[in-house]
Amino acid sequence: MRDNNLIAEYKWSISVNGSAFASIGENSYELNLAVVPNGDVVFQCVLIPNGSYCYTENSFIATTESITPLPVELMFFKAQAQTQGVSLTWATASELENKGFEVQVSNNGREFKEIGFVESKVGTTSLRQDYNFLDTKAVSGTRYYRLKQMDFDGTTSYSPIRAVALDAGNGTVSVYPNPFDDAVIVTLNGTEARNVQVVLMDAMGKVLQQRTEETSGNSITVDMRSVRTKGIYILHVLDNDTKYTFKLMKR
């Protein structure tokens, strides 16, 4: 039904890549689209005058020829702890010459290092794109994540920083048996194969062992047969950038 308070009716239609015009709205002098389709797009608005005004029916055309996609527009960036590690998800509303995203992590929120790269799905688009990355090497403590967005011309920009606190809900770092005899098993977070630094000291701080152990699943086995004197010992385990300290007893 025509609104007699309007000077004219507005009937909007769209054509993509030469297709027939299809109606996309009416009775408003404004047209708002969340996403502009890819390709050659033509918008048409037909103005039908209200009978009480002295106007003639007319129309105008707008095309996307002069519409340039914005640089990469990040809609959101989330980091969530899961059983397998930390899940990172993000989405873009538009992309322009986007090479991809370097995923970075930090233990203090200041010094970041790269842990992966996710290529852009399209490079340039005005349509929403969704991305994800799983950090399977996450260990206990607070982890800080950010994205370094990279264009093909070398231009870069950074996302906001997201923090994730990993605690017992993501696996408890522990050592057993304690007291020990010939060996101890250290259970760690994450299942990725990696090298872990191990330092064994006596109660006075003297280093008795210092070596590298490769994880098997989510644990390492530390040979303690060289320890023959009963008493208290300190075991330091450095996993990536996180240090764990255990007080052990030789029986």
Tab-separated table of C-alpha atoms in Angstrom, residues 112-198:
chain	number	residue	atom	x	y	z
A	112	PHE	CA	55.357	-12.477	20.460
A	113	LYS	CA	56.536	-15.302	18.230
A	114	GLU	CA	54.998	-16.921	15.164
A	115	ILE	CA	53.330	-20.314	15.585
A	116	GLY	CA	51.573	-20.609	12.225
A	117	PHE	CA	50.282	-18.924	9.084
A	118	VAL	CA	46.783	-19.015	7.598
A	119	GLU	CA	46.498	-17.980	3.950
A	120	SER	CA	43.685	-15.749	2.754
A	121	LYS	CA	40.940	-17.728	1.050
A	122	VAL	CA	40.379	-15.157	-1.695
A	123	GLY	CA	42.850	-12.255	-1.511
A	124	THR	CA	40.269	-9.607	-2.401
A	125	THR	CA	36.547	-9.783	-1.629
A	126	SER	CA	33.646	-7.842	-0.184
A	127	LEU	CA	32.114	-11.022	1.242
A	128	ARG	CA	32.579	-12.412	4.746
A	129	GLN	CA	35.369	-14.991	5.177
A	130	ASP	CA	35.823	-17.243	8.234
A	131	TYR	CA	39.159	-18.612	9.497
A	132	ASN	CA	40.433	-20.840	12.295
A	133	PHE	CA	43.665	-22.134	13.828
A	134	LEU	CA	44.319	-24.664	16.613
A	135	ASP	CA	47.325	-24.211	18.912
A	136	THR	CA	48.039	-27.773	20.019
A	137	LYS	CA	51.274	-26.813	21.793
A	138	ALA	CA	49.584	-24.622	24.391
A	139	VAL	CA	50.811	-25.293	27.928
A	140	SER	CA	49.460	-24.209	31.300
A	141	GLY	CA	49.547	-20.571	32.300
A	142	THR	CA	48.238	-17.528	30.455
A	143	ARG	CA	48.765	-17.406	26.679
A	144	TYR	CA	48.351	-14.205	24.661
A	145	TYR	CA	47.386	-14.408	20.983
A	146	ARG	CA	47.251	-11.919	18.122
A	147	LEU	CA	47.059	-11.923	14.319
A	148	LYS	CA	49.539	-10.188	12.053
A	149	GLN	CA	47.619	-9.501	8.854
A	150	MET	CA	49.883	-9.316	5.789
A	151	ASP	CA	49.157	-7.810	2.357
A	152	PHE	CA	50.877	-8.937	-0.842
A	153	ASP	CA	52.741	-5.600	-0.948
A	154	GLY	CA	54.230	-6.201	2.515
A	155	THR	CA	51.865	-3.943	4.442
A	156	THR	CA	50.961	-5.370	7.851
A	157	SER	CA	48.490	-4.688	10.640
A	158	TYR	CA	47.736	-6.329	13.977
A	159	SER	CA	44.563	-7.620	15.586
A	160	PRO	CA	43.614	-6.980	19.212
A	161	ILE	CA	45.330	-9.290	21.714
A	162	ARG	CA	43.319	-12.153	23.218
A	163	ALA	CA	44.355	-13.867	26.481
A	164	VAL	CA	43.568	-17.465	27.463
A	165	ALA	CA	44.246	-18.872	30.939
A	166	LEU	CA	45.065	-22.565	30.822
A	167	ASP	CA	44.643	-24.451	34.061
A	168	ALA	CA	43.715	-27.902	35.293
A	169	GLY	CA	40.753	-27.881	32.959
A	170	ASN	CA	43.187	-28.259	30.083
A	171	GLY	CA	45.215	-30.994	31.750
A	172	THR	CA	47.292	-31.010	34.943
A	173	VAL	CA	51.074	-30.938	34.705
A	174	SER	CA	52.296	-33.509	37.223
A	175	VAL	CA	55.065	-35.966	38.089
A	176	TYR	CA	54.839	-39.500	39.457
A	177	PRO	CA	55.717	-41.646	41.306
A	178	ASN	CA	56.775	-39.496	44.214
A	179	PRO	CA	58.659	-40.789	46.184
A	180	PHE	CA	60.553	-42.363	43.246
A	181	ASP	CA	62.926	-45.254	42.656
A	182	ASP	CA	64.467	-45.522	39.166
A	183	ALA	CA	62.395	-43.131	37.027
A	184	VAL	CA	59.661	-40.500	37.077
A	185	ILE	CA	57.058	-39.661	34.468
A	186	VAL	CA	56.171	-36.007	33.848
A	187	THR	CA	52.723	-35.413	32.336
A	188	LEU	CA	52.495	-32.230	30.250
A	189	ASN	CA	49.860	-30.301	28.298
A	190	GLY	CA	49.575	-30.776	24.545
A	191	THR	CA	50.223	-33.884	22.460
A	192	GLU	CA	52.577	-32.480	19.803
A	193	ALA	CA	56.030	-34.136	19.685
A	194	ARG	CA	58.632	-31.682	20.991
A	195	ASN	CA	61.881	-31.461	22.946
A	196	VAL	CA	61.725	-30.589	26.648
A	197	GLN	CA	64.646	-29.407	28.778
A	198	VAL	CA	65.149	-31.286	32.075
